[in-house]
Tab-separated table of C-alpha atoms and ligand atoms in Angstrom:
chain	number	residue	atom	x	y	z
A	1	MET	CA	9.668	-19.552	-13.601
A	2	ASN	CA	8.593	-20.785	-10.672
A	3	ILE	CA	7.768	-17.598	-8.107
A	4	LEU	CA	6.852	-17.279	-4.952
A	5	ILE	CA	4.567	-14.284	-3.190
A	6	LEU	CA	4.616	-13.739	0.030
A	7	GLY	CA	1.766	-12.274	1.696
A	8	GLY	CA	-1.983	-12.990	1.752
A	9	GLY	CA	-4.469	-10.248	1.009
A	10	GLY	CA	-6.277	-8.986	-1.789
A	11	ARG	CA	-2.791	-7.230	-2.456
A	12	GLU	CA	-1.281	-10.763	-3.240
A	13	HIS	CA	-4.622	-11.887	-4.454
A	14	THR	CA	-4.186	-9.760	-7.646
A	15	PHE	CA	-0.454	-10.122	-7.471
A	16	ALA	CA	-1.418	-13.887	-8.176
A	17	TRP	CA	-3.929	-13.154	-10.906
A	18	LYS	CA	-1.313	-10.873	-12.542
A	19	LEU	CA	1.479	-12.830	-12.448
A	20	THR	CA	-0.305	-15.790	-13.788
A	21	GLN	CA	-1.244	-14.067	-17.190
A	22	SER	CA	2.375	-13.968	-18.316
A	23	PRO	CA	3.507	-16.234	-21.092
A	24	LEU	CA	6.841	-16.783	-18.395
A	25	CYS	CA	5.155	-17.797	-15.197
A	26	THR	CA	5.197	-21.400	-15.443
A	27	GLN	CA	4.414	-21.865	-11.646
A	28	LEU	CA	3.345	-19.532	-8.975
A	29	TYR	CA	3.353	-19.999	-4.891
A	30	ILE	CA	1.729	-17.951	-2.325
A	31	ALA	CA	2.961	-18.280	1.085
A	32	PRO	CA	0.062	-17.886	2.541
A	33	GLY	CA	-2.096	-16.702	0.505
A	34	ASN	CA	-5.690	-17.008	0.603
A	35	ALA	CA	-9.130	-19.091	-0.774
A	36	GLY	CA	-8.515	-16.352	-4.177
A	37	THR	CA	-4.934	-17.148	-4.503
A	38	ARG	CA	-5.630	-20.522	-4.990
A	39	GLN	CA	-7.268	-20.078	-8.269
A	40	HIS	CA	-3.705	-19.308	-9.909
A	41	GLY	CA	-1.236	-21.306	-7.847
A	42	ILE	CA	-0.387	-23.382	-4.238
A	43	ASN	CA	-0.504	-21.806	-1.192
A	44	VAL	CA	1.926	-22.424	0.966
A	45	ASN	CA	1.340	-22.511	4.757
A	46	LEU	CA	4.723	-20.721	5.377
A	47	SER	CA	4.793	-17.763	6.972
A	48	PRO	CA	6.755	-14.730	5.008
A	49	GLU	CA	8.454	-13.637	8.209
A	50	ASP	CA	10.151	-16.836	8.797
A	51	PHE	CA	13.441	-16.723	6.592
A	52	PRO	CA	14.511	-20.305	7.466
A	53	ALA	CA	11.688	-21.857	6.411
A	54	LEU	CA	11.906	-20.092	2.915
A	55	LYS	CA	14.777	-20.894	1.875
A	56	THR	CA	14.359	-24.109	2.202
A	57	PHE	CA	11.067	-24.090	0.529
A	58	SER	CA	12.463	-21.669	-2.640
A	59	ILE	CA	15.714	-24.050	-2.842
A	60	ASP	CA	13.094	-27.533	-2.804
A	61	HIS	CA	10.684	-25.489	-5.441
A	62	LYS	CA	13.329	-23.785	-7.560
A	63	ILE	CA	11.851	-20.703	-7.200
A	64	GLU	CA	13.473	-18.137	-9.463
A	65	MET	CA	11.527	-14.937	-8.289
A	66	VAL	CA	10.058	-13.910	-5.161
A	67	VAL	CA	7.470	-10.900	-4.477
A	68	VAL	CA	7.558	-9.387	-0.890
A	69	GLY	CA	3.646	-8.104	-0.529
A	70	PRO	CA	3.387	-6.965	2.450
A	71	GLU	CA	6.182	-4.346	4.839
A	72	ALA	CA	6.975	-6.215	7.604
A	73	PRO	CA	9.375	-9.210	6.208
A	74	LEU	CA	10.975	-6.574	4.028
A	75	VAL	CA	11.542	-4.124	7.080
A	76	LYS	CA	13.310	-7.669	8.730
A	77	GLY	CA	15.759	-8.192	6.006
A	78	VAL	CA	14.071	-10.654	3.399
A	79	TYR	CA	15.724	-9.340	0.763
A	80	ASP	CA	19.211	-8.548	2.363
A	81	PHE	CA	18.729	-12.869	3.791
A	82	TYR	CA	17.967	-14.169	-0.071
A	83	LYS	CA	21.332	-12.108	-0.986
A	84	ASN	CA	23.704	-13.384	1.604
A	85	GLU	CA	22.860	-16.900	1.343
A	86	GLU	CA	25.258	-18.957	-1.569
A	87	GLU	CA	21.908	-20.822	-2.260
A	88	LEU	CA	19.330	-18.412	-2.666
A	89	LYS	CA	21.038	-15.383	-4.021
A	90	HIS	CA	20.663	-15.654	-8.180
A	91	ILE	CA	16.634	-15.553	-7.277
A	92	ALA	CA	14.989	-12.175	-8.549
A	93	VAL	CA	13.456	-10.853	-5.311
A	94	ILE	CA	10.908	-8.122	-5.859
A	95	GLY	CA	11.254	-5.541	-2.477
A	96	PRO	CA	13.990	-3.309	-1.188
A	97	SER	CA	17.308	-3.925	0.827
A	98	GLN	CA	16.406	-3.706	5.311
A	99	GLU	CA	18.256	-0.435	4.615
A	100	ALA	CA	16.227	1.090	1.923
A	101	ALA	CA	13.014	-0.337	3.560
A	102	GLN	CA	13.369	1.962	6.290
A	103	LEU	CA	11.893	4.830	4.049
A	104	GLU	CA	8.546	2.913	5.215
A	105	GLY	CA	10.583	1.513	8.955
A	106	SER	CA	11.231	4.475	10.715
A	107	LYS	CA	9.470	7.997	10.081
A	108	ALA	CA	12.755	9.821	11.372
A	109	PHE	CA	14.918	8.146	8.235
A	110	ALA	CA	12.208	9.221	5.752
A	111	LYS	CA	12.087	12.752	6.840
A	112	LYS	CA	15.565	13.047	7.165
A	113	PHE	CA	16.055	11.084	3.852
A	114	MET	CA	13.919	14.186	2.663
A	115	HIS	CA	15.286	16.809	4.171
A	116	TYR	CA	18.992	15.785	2.731
A	117	TYR	CA	17.743	15.513	-1.078
A	118	ARG	CA	15.149	18.685	-0.421
A	119	ILE	CA	11.911	16.749	-1.055
A	120	PRO	CA	9.145	18.721	-0.180
A	121	THR	CA	7.364	17.230	3.359
A	122	ALA	CA	6.027	18.868	6.500
A	123	ALA	CA	8.375	20.123	8.740
A	124	TYR	CA	9.340	18.422	11.768
A	125	ARG	CA	11.423	17.111	14.932
A	126	GLU	CA	12.382	14.451	16.373
A	127	PHE	CA	12.064	12.915	20.371
A	128	THR	CA	13.532	10.338	22.075
A	129	VAL	CA	12.867	9.951	26.082
A	130	GLU	CA	16.095	11.655	26.638
A	131	ASN	CA	14.571	14.733	25.315
A	132	ILE	CA	10.673	14.467	26.309
A	133	GLU	CA	10.550	17.876	28.212
A	134	GLU	CA	11.866	19.398	25.573
A	135	GLY	CA	9.234	17.971	23.264
A	136	ILE	CA	6.455	18.872	25.370
A	137	ALA	CA	7.740	22.102	25.681
A	138	TYR	CA	8.206	22.750	21.342
A	139	ILE	CA	4.365	21.442	21.621
A	140	ALA	CA	3.531	23.965	23.517
A	141	THR	CA	4.189	26.527	20.548
A	142	GLN	CA	2.650	24.929	17.638
A	143	PRO	CA	-0.635	25.729	15.969
A	144	THR	CA	-3.320	22.855	16.100
A	145	PRO	CA	-3.944	20.356	14.924
A	146	ILE	CA	-0.246	18.711	16.262
A	147	VAL	CA	0.594	15.250	14.323
A	148	LEU	CA	2.475	12.864	16.161
A	149	LYS	CA	3.777	10.240	14.877
A	150	ALA	CA	5.463	6.668	16.405
A	151	ASP	CA	9.021	6.213	14.234
A	152	GLY	CA	8.638	2.496	13.358
A	153	LEU	CA	5.303	-0.052	12.244
A	154	ALA	CA	2.518	0.013	14.187
A	155	ALA	CA	0.379	-1.939	12.293
A	156	GLY	CA	-1.295	1.632	10.357
A	157	LYS	CA	-2.197	2.891	14.515
A	158	GLY	CA	1.312	4.989	14.948
A	159	VAL	CA	0.190	7.824	13.390
A	160	LEU	CA	-2.165	10.213	15.944
A	161	ILE	CA	-3.556	13.848	14.767
A	162	LEU	CA	-4.965	15.613	18.064
A	163	ASP	CA	-7.106	18.931	17.831
A	164	ASP	CA	-5.709	19.818	21.240
A	165	ILE	CA	-2.280	20.577	22.995
A	166	GLU	CA	-3.302	19.115	27.006
A	167	GLU	CA	-3.875	16.042	24.860
A	168	ALA	CA	-0.904	16.416	22.528
A	169	GLN	CA	1.265	16.708	24.978
A	170	THR	CA	-0.408	13.397	26.617
A	171	GLU	CA	0.044	11.413	23.698
A	172	PHE	CA	3.556	12.349	23.440
A	173	LYS	CA	4.604	10.981	26.873
A	174	ALA	CA	2.224	7.848	26.077
A	175	MET	CA	3.818	7.103	22.743
A	176	LEU	CA	7.349	7.402	24.442
A	177	ASN	CA	6.613	5.790	27.538
A	178	GLY	CA	5.758	2.385	25.266
A	179	LYS	CA	2.569	3.326	23.789
A	180	PHE	CA	3.056	1.442	20.154
A	181	GLY	CA	6.024	-0.569	22.138
A	182	ALA	CA	9.754	-0.091	20.459
A	183	ALA	CA	7.629	1.402	17.903
A	184	SER	CA	7.152	4.898	20.110
A	185	ALA	CA	10.170	4.656	21.213
A	186	LYS	CA	11.014	7.386	18.972
A	187	VAL	CA	8.190	9.886	17.928
A	188	VAL	CA	8.272	12.225	14.982
A	189	ILE	CA	6.376	15.690	15.422
A	190	GLU	CA	5.112	17.464	12.463
A	191	ASP	CA	3.415	20.284	10.612
A	192	PHE	CA	-0.343	19.462	10.128
A	193	LEU	CA	-0.377	19.414	5.958
A	194	ASP	CA	-4.463	20.444	4.896
A	195	GLY	CA	-5.398	19.488	1.674
A	196	ILE	CA	-6.518	16.090	-0.514
A	197	GLU	CA	-4.104	12.961	-0.397
A	198	PHE	CA	-3.635	10.936	-3.088
A	199	SER	CA	-0.810	7.819	-4.111
A	200	VAL	CA	1.681	7.430	-6.876
A	201	PHE	CA	3.377	4.363	-7.177
A	202	ALA	CA	7.096	3.877	-8.898
A	203	LEU	CA	8.916	0.622	-9.929
A	204	THR	CA	12.512	0.994	-9.778
A	205	ASP	CA	15.549	-1.014	-10.288
A	206	GLY	CA	17.482	1.211	-8.272
A	207	LYS	CA	18.551	3.935	-10.682
A	208	ASP	CA	15.766	4.068	-13.366
A	209	TYR	CA	12.249	3.640	-12.808
A	210	VAL	CA	8.668	3.886	-14.716
A	211	LEU	CA	5.120	4.951	-12.804
A	212	LEU	CA	2.222	2.531	-12.466
A	213	PRO	CA	-1.742	3.925	-12.579
A	214	MET	CA	-1.962	6.402	-10.058
A	215	ALA	CA	-5.346	5.875	-6.905
A	216	LYS	CA	-6.874	7.535	-4.303
A	217	ASP	CA	-8.066	5.407	-1.557
A	218	TYR	CA	-10.221	5.420	1.541
A	219	LYS	CA	-8.911	5.260	4.833
A	220	ARG	CA	-11.643	5.673	7.353
A	221	ILE	CA	-14.226	3.267	8.585
A	222	GLY	CA	-16.945	5.184	8.072
A	223	GLU	CA	-18.476	7.332	5.076
A	224	ASP	CA	-17.649	10.524	4.772
A	225	ASP	CA	-14.702	9.704	5.993
A	226	THR	CA	-15.590	9.352	9.756
A	227	GLY	CA	-14.838	6.926	12.480
A	228	LEU	CA	-11.889	4.574	12.635
A	229	ASN	CA	-8.413	4.118	10.342
A	230	THR	CA	-8.574	1.002	8.825
A	231	GLY	CA	-5.940	-0.698	6.111
A	232	GLY	CA	-8.283	0.841	3.319
A	233	MET	CA	-11.513	0.189	2.328
A	234	GLY	CA	-11.630	1.075	-1.535
A	235	ALA	CA	-9.629	2.841	-4.227
A	236	VAL	CA	-10.293	4.571	-7.192
A	237	SER	CA	-7.754	5.004	-10.228
A	238	PRO	CA	-7.095	6.967	-11.835
A	239	VAL	CA	-7.360	10.379	-9.574
A	240	PRO	CA	-9.560	13.143	-11.596
A	241	PHE	CA	-7.966	16.090	-9.965
A	242	VAL	CA	-4.003	15.098	-10.198
A	243	ASP	CA	-3.907	16.834	-13.462
A	244	ASP	CA	-0.860	16.665	-16.326
A	245	ALA	CA	0.883	19.570	-14.299
A	246	LEU	CA	0.979	18.221	-10.648
A	247	MET	CA	1.899	14.648	-12.219
A	248	GLU	CA	4.921	17.060	-13.695
A	249	LYS	CA	5.280	18.775	-10.010
A	250	VAL	CA	5.532	15.544	-8.241
A	251	GLU	CA	7.956	13.382	-11.215
A	252	GLU	CA	10.623	16.718	-11.340
A	253	ARG	CA	10.335	17.502	-6.942
A	254	ILE	CA	9.593	13.868	-5.725
A	255	VAL	CA	9.661	10.413	-7.811
A	256	GLU	CA	13.049	11.457	-9.496
A	257	PRO	CA	14.962	13.059	-6.351
A	258	THR	CA	13.921	10.153	-3.984
A	259	ILE	CA	15.353	7.512	-6.763
A	260	GLN	CA	18.182	9.431	-7.175
A	261	GLY	CA	18.677	9.856	-3.740
A	262	LEU	CA	18.619	6.073	-3.166
A	263	ASN	CA	20.691	5.766	-5.931
A	264	ASP	CA	23.352	8.498	-4.653
A	265	SER	CA	23.488	6.908	-0.764
A	266	GLY	CA	24.079	3.148	-1.970
A	267	MET	CA	21.205	1.816	-1.526
A	268	VAL	CA	19.448	-1.398	-3.124
A	269	TYR	CA	16.339	-1.159	-4.144
A	270	LYS	CA	14.566	-3.403	-6.532
A	271	GLY	CA	10.582	-3.270	-5.939
A	272	PHE	CA	8.188	-0.959	-5.231
A	273	VAL	CA	7.761	2.938	-4.250
A	274	PHE	CA	4.621	4.091	-3.286
A	275	PHE	CA	4.621	7.714	-2.445
A	276	GLY	CA	1.370	8.871	0.019
A	277	LEU	CA	1.122	12.413	-1.314
A	278	ILE	CA	-1.136	15.147	-0.660
A	279	ARG	CA	-1.686	18.428	-2.745
A	280	VAL	CA	-1.344	21.777	-0.465
A	281	ASP	CA	-2.506	25.207	-2.437
A	282	GLY	CA	-1.780	23.061	-5.922
A	283	GLU	CA	1.784	21.817	-4.794
A	284	PRO	CA	2.799	18.104	-4.002
A	285	PHE	CA	4.014	17.449	-0.796
A	286	VAL	CA	4.660	13.555	0.914
A	287	ILE	CA	3.340	11.876	3.374
A	288	GLU	CA	4.905	9.318	3.696
A	289	TYR	CA	6.359	6.539	1.622
A	290	ASN	CA	6.150	2.460	2.003
A	291	CYS	CA	8.598	0.247	0.527
A	292	ARG	CA	5.662	-1.953	-1.170
A	293	MET	CA	2.352	-1.370	-2.910
A	294	GLY	CA	-1.030	-0.197	-1.427
A	295	ASP	CA	-3.738	-2.728	-0.774
A	296	PRO	CA	-6.652	-1.927	-2.039
A	297	GLU	CA	-4.722	0.305	-4.168
A	298	THR	CA	-3.144	-2.536	-5.855
A	299	GLU	CA	-6.630	-4.223	-6.555
A	300	VAL	CA	-7.060	-0.913	-8.854
A	301	VAL	CA	-3.325	-0.344	-9.899
A	302	LEU	CA	-2.636	-3.598	-11.741
A	303	PRO	CA	-5.783	-4.468	-13.405
A	304	ARG	CA	-5.465	-1.348	-15.047
A	305	LEU	CA	-1.608	-2.204	-16.371
A	306	LYS	CA	-1.229	-3.550	-19.812
A	307	ASN	CA	2.523	-4.255	-19.765
A	308	ASP	CA	3.706	-8.036	-18.610
A	309	LEU	CA	4.326	-7.784	-15.037
A	310	VAL	CA	6.830	-10.668	-15.142
A	311	GLU	CA	8.311	-9.379	-17.957
A	312	LEU	CA	8.795	-6.101	-15.652
A	313	PHE	CA	10.185	-7.638	-12.634
A	314	MET	CA	12.604	-9.161	-14.513
A	315	ALA	CA	13.989	-5.833	-16.105
A	316	THR	CA	14.063	-4.894	-12.188
A	317	GLU	CA	16.097	-7.837	-11.757
A	318	ASN	CA	18.076	-6.680	-14.863
A	319	ASN	CA	18.476	-3.351	-14.379
A	320	THR	CA	16.622	-2.569	-17.543
A	321	LEU	CA	13.601	-0.806	-16.572
A	322	ARG	CA	14.672	1.952	-19.035
A	323	GLU	CA	13.657	0.119	-21.797
A	324	HIS	CA	10.355	-0.321	-20.980
A	325	THR	CA	7.015	1.825	-21.664
A	326	ILE	CA	4.554	1.437	-19.237
A	327	GLU	CA	1.194	0.748	-20.446
A	328	LYS	CA	-2.547	1.696	-18.979
A	329	ASP	CA	-6.071	1.123	-19.606
A	330	SER	CA	-7.807	4.323	-19.806
A	331	ARG	CA	-10.703	2.962	-17.983
A	332	THR	CA	-11.347	4.011	-14.502
A	333	ALA	CA	-11.030	1.427	-11.613
A	334	THR	CA	-12.683	1.629	-8.550
A	335	THR	CA	-12.708	-1.072	-5.728
A	336	ILE	CA	-15.005	-1.934	-2.554
A	337	MET	CA	-13.563	-3.073	0.447
A	338	LEU	CA	-16.135	-6.059	2.403
A	339	VAL	CA	-15.268	-6.333	5.710
A	340	SER	CA	-16.160	-8.193	8.580
A	341	GLY	CA	-18.749	-6.230	10.828
A	342	GLY	CA	-16.554	-5.202	14.069
A	343	TYR	CA	-13.238	-4.248	11.944
A	344	PRO	CA	-11.428	-2.777	12.610
A	345	GLU	CA	-11.803	-3.006	16.453
A	346	ALA	CA	-12.966	-6.818	17.220
A	347	TYR	CA	-14.708	-9.074	14.829
A	348	THR	CA	-15.550	-12.732	14.277
A	349	LYS	CA	-14.166	-15.055	11.741
A	350	GLY	CA	-15.003	-18.392	10.265
A	351	LYS	CA	-18.539	-16.585	8.607
A	352	VAL	CA	-19.237	-18.183	5.121
A	353	MET	CA	-19.629	-16.724	2.119
A	354	THR	CA	-21.735	-17.343	-0.644
A	355	GLY	CA	-22.700	-15.366	-3.975
A	356	MET	CA	-19.163	-15.244	-5.435
A	357	GLU	CA	-20.644	-17.204	-8.607
A	358	LYS	CA	-23.880	-14.870	-9.346
A	359	VAL	CA	-20.949	-11.748	-9.701
A	360	ARG	CA	-20.745	-10.741	-13.554
A	361	ASP	CA	-18.482	-7.516	-14.686
A	362	SER	CA	-16.226	-7.236	-11.217
A	363	LEU	CA	-13.248	-8.790	-10.349
A	364	LEU	CA	-12.825	-10.460	-6.877
A	365	PHE	CA	-9.786	-10.383	-4.736
A	366	HIS	CA	-10.246	-12.083	-1.981
A	367	ALA	CA	-8.356	-10.518	1.433
A	368	GLY	CA	-9.109	-12.517	4.492
A	369	THR	CA	-10.981	-15.866	3.402
A	370	LYS	CA	-9.919	-19.320	3.112
A	371	THR	CA	-11.013	-22.574	2.327
A	372	GLU	CA	-12.885	-25.334	4.585
A	373	ASN	CA	-14.740	-28.351	3.303
A	374	GLY	CA	-14.640	-26.400	-0.038
A	375	GLN	CA	-16.767	-23.765	0.686
A	376	VAL	CA	-15.158	-20.236	1.191
A	377	LEU	CA	-15.337	-18.586	4.571
A	378	THR	CA	-13.972	-15.320	6.306
A	379	ASN	CA	-10.991	-15.217	7.582
A	380	GLY	CA	-10.218	-11.517	8.478
A	381	GLY	CA	-11.229	-8.018	8.785
A	382	ARG	CA	-10.993	-7.277	5.409
A	383	VAL	CA	-12.226	-9.703	3.768
A	384	MET	CA	-13.210	-8.982	-0.521
A	385	ALA	CA	-12.158	-6.253	-3.243
A	386	ILE	CA	-14.345	-5.822	-5.707
A	387	THR	CA	-12.875	-4.166	-8.411
A	388	SER	CA	-15.074	-3.154	-12.023
A	389	PHE	CA	-14.380	-0.886	-15.016
A	390	GLY	CA	-16.170	2.101	-16.124
A	391	ASN	CA	-15.674	4.688	-19.163
A	392	THR	CA	-16.747	6.749	-15.802
A	393	ILE	CA	-16.215	6.735	-12.567
A	394	GLU	CA	-19.965	6.312	-11.603
A	395	GLU	CA	-19.955	3.900	-14.100
A	396	ALA	CA	-17.465	1.379	-12.082
A	397	LEU	CA	-19.350	2.347	-8.761
A	398	ALA	CA	-21.545	1.530	-10.067
A	399	LEU	CA	-20.779	-2.563	-11.006
A	400	SER	CA	-18.372	-2.440	-7.971
A	401	ASN	CA	-21.995	-1.429	-5.654
A	402	LYS	CA	-24.195	-4.141	-7.586
A	403	ASN	CA	-21.718	-6.814	-6.814
A	404	ALA	CA	-21.201	-5.821	-3.227
A	405	LYS	CA	-24.630	-6.620	-2.254
A	406	THR	CA	-24.684	-9.977	-4.224
A	407	ILE	CA	-21.935	-11.161	-2.243
A	408	GLN	CA	-23.164	-12.210	1.505
A	409	PHE	CA	-21.881	-12.920	4.863
A	410	GLU	CA	-22.741	-12.213	8.531
A	411	GLY	CA	-21.947	-8.838	9.618
A	412	LYS	CA	-20.789	-7.933	6.007
A	413	ASN	CA	-19.882	-4.278	6.244
A	414	TYR	CA	-18.778	-1.784	3.417
A	415	ARG	CA	-18.379	2.410	2.706
A	416	ARG	CA	-21.464	2.930	0.031
A	417	ASP	CA	-19.488	6.186	-0.764
A	418	ILE	CA	-16.222	5.447	-2.504
A	419	GLY	CA	-15.262	7.463	-4.891
A	420	GLU	CA	-18.108	9.831	-3.891
A	421	ASP	CA	-16.039	12.978	-3.681
A	422	LEU	CA	-14.230	12.528	-6.856
A	423	ILE	CA	-17.336	12.448	-9.069
A	424	SER	CA	-18.000	16.403	-10.650
A	425	GLY	CA	-21.178	17.985	-8.860
A	426	GLN	CA	-23.982	17.701	-11.173
A	427	SER	CA	-23.690	13.848	-11.921
A	428	LYS	CA	-23.782	13.469	-8.047
A	429	LYS	CA	-26.404	14.251	-7.540
A	430	LYS	CA	-27.757	11.977	-9.686
A	431	LEU	CA	-25.759	8.575	-7.740
A	432	LYS	CA	-28.045	7.208	-5.454
A	433	ARG	CA	-26.651	5.643	-2.681
A	434	THR	CA	-27.934	1.789	-2.045
B	501	AMP	P1	0.988	7.672	7.697
B	501	AMP	O1	0.851	6.712	7.897
B	501	AMP	O2	2.130	8.403	7.990
B	501	AMP	O3	0.067	7.684	6.421
B	501	AMP	O4	-0.077	8.872	7.939
B	501	AMP	C1	-2.075	8.216	8.164
B	501	AMP	C2	-2.496	9.655	7.675
B	501	AMP	O5	-2.582	10.502	8.581
B	501	AMP	C3	-1.750	9.724	6.768
B	501	AMP	O6	-3.060	9.047	5.417
B	501	AMP	C4	-3.038	10.873	6.338
B	501	AMP	O7	-4.814	11.065	6.183
B	501	AMP	C5	-2.841	11.812	8.078
B	501	AMP	N1	-1.561	12.370	7.889
B	501	AMP	C6	-0.292	12.210	8.334
B	501	AMP	N2	0.583	12.812	8.233
B	501	AMP	C7	0.494	14.601	8.447
B	501	AMP	C8	0.240	15.439	7.690
B	501	AMP	N3	1.332	16.024	7.957
B	501	AMP	N4	-0.715	16.281	7.929
B	501	AMP	C9	-1.738	16.487	7.414
B	501	AMP	N5	-2.346	14.835	7.951
B	501	AMP	C10	-1.530	13.355	7.654
B	502	LIG	N1	-3.775	1.382	2.028
B	502	LIG	C1	-2.579	2.019	2.047
B	502	LIG	C2	-1.467	0.852	2.362
B	502	LIG	O1	-1.561	0.114	1.849
B	502	LIG	O2	-1.235	1.538	2.737
């Protein structure tokens, strides 16, 4: 079948790599793609949010399946767009409906949903300019740190965690006065949860689900989790501290009621649910939902998935996921993200990349790259994910770190400590940072 992937980052390159391993995929297109996706299909210079252009392309190229990478087109309603058009409605779209995508698109919606279905999450209140004074007074009564969240999508910047009440009140006012534009016209204030984070991924047809390998990502730019938040600097799968007992609680208290809740409320959902979780005193809580796969989590999750992904997507479309069992590679996968100097603040693009041909024993998933005159150039903040396997985290990291050094471009930056917190004390001492 002809498949169209929407997006152009490391997640989408990993989808392209995985989908083209299936004999069911005849032709793959990626809109817009990057220098890496070109190895697996045809890049199409279209925006994932330009629905009329996607329509023409899908008809002209007899697309039978659309796999949506990022959240923006989902929150904008790409699923519904395809399903409401006579000439497109036969196409399988992997993603939730616009209504269900609010699980990511609106923090207040997600909190209300969790509250209604009794899914464990931090206690919260929501405010708009209408009750701004009430919000300011509420903050004064709260213990610190205070968590402020812009309701809508804010490019990963909409969450502020503040130790000072007055600063929290100032930021709260700034948010309601447009600090993040329309995204912060509503603000959620929630209790701070102190624990360790991990991510769980389900693929659902709306009724049943399968669980993919879990992962932990590293969001801060600096080593030892310091500095600004980024889209993600690396990831590890599986996560050693998430044992069977914790996973059982996650499924019973979080995954099952979420899927059941979506089903009960009549929301159409045929795609990934990304559960951003935190373990507090041994108990799992939801920090956030995303309505798509994570990036760079995908770069470690899909390499560990042994199933044919096109088959799983067809089952998602046909409501037959229950007939499928997920098979995983038992090894550990790690990925290290190479980023442009300056990221996540201002950075320059267009740097020539070299050394890729010298890489052995790792998978290279391109993120912000493009091809020009036969050369690969940097074209974004996050540039390339280097994924490796090992029988232990140490083994996998040694390969990812070695190859992170092999690839060169001006201003290259990456974290040398990805996964180190997951390594037991004894072996950690032996691990030398290079
Ligand atoms: P979110 O965009 O909701 O995932 O929030 C971004 C990051 O802020 C999360 O990955 C957590 O590290 C942190 N965070 C969000 N909500 C909370 C909370 N209630 N307690 C502690 N940390 C939080
Ligand atoms: N790496 C976090 C995310 O994809 O949201």
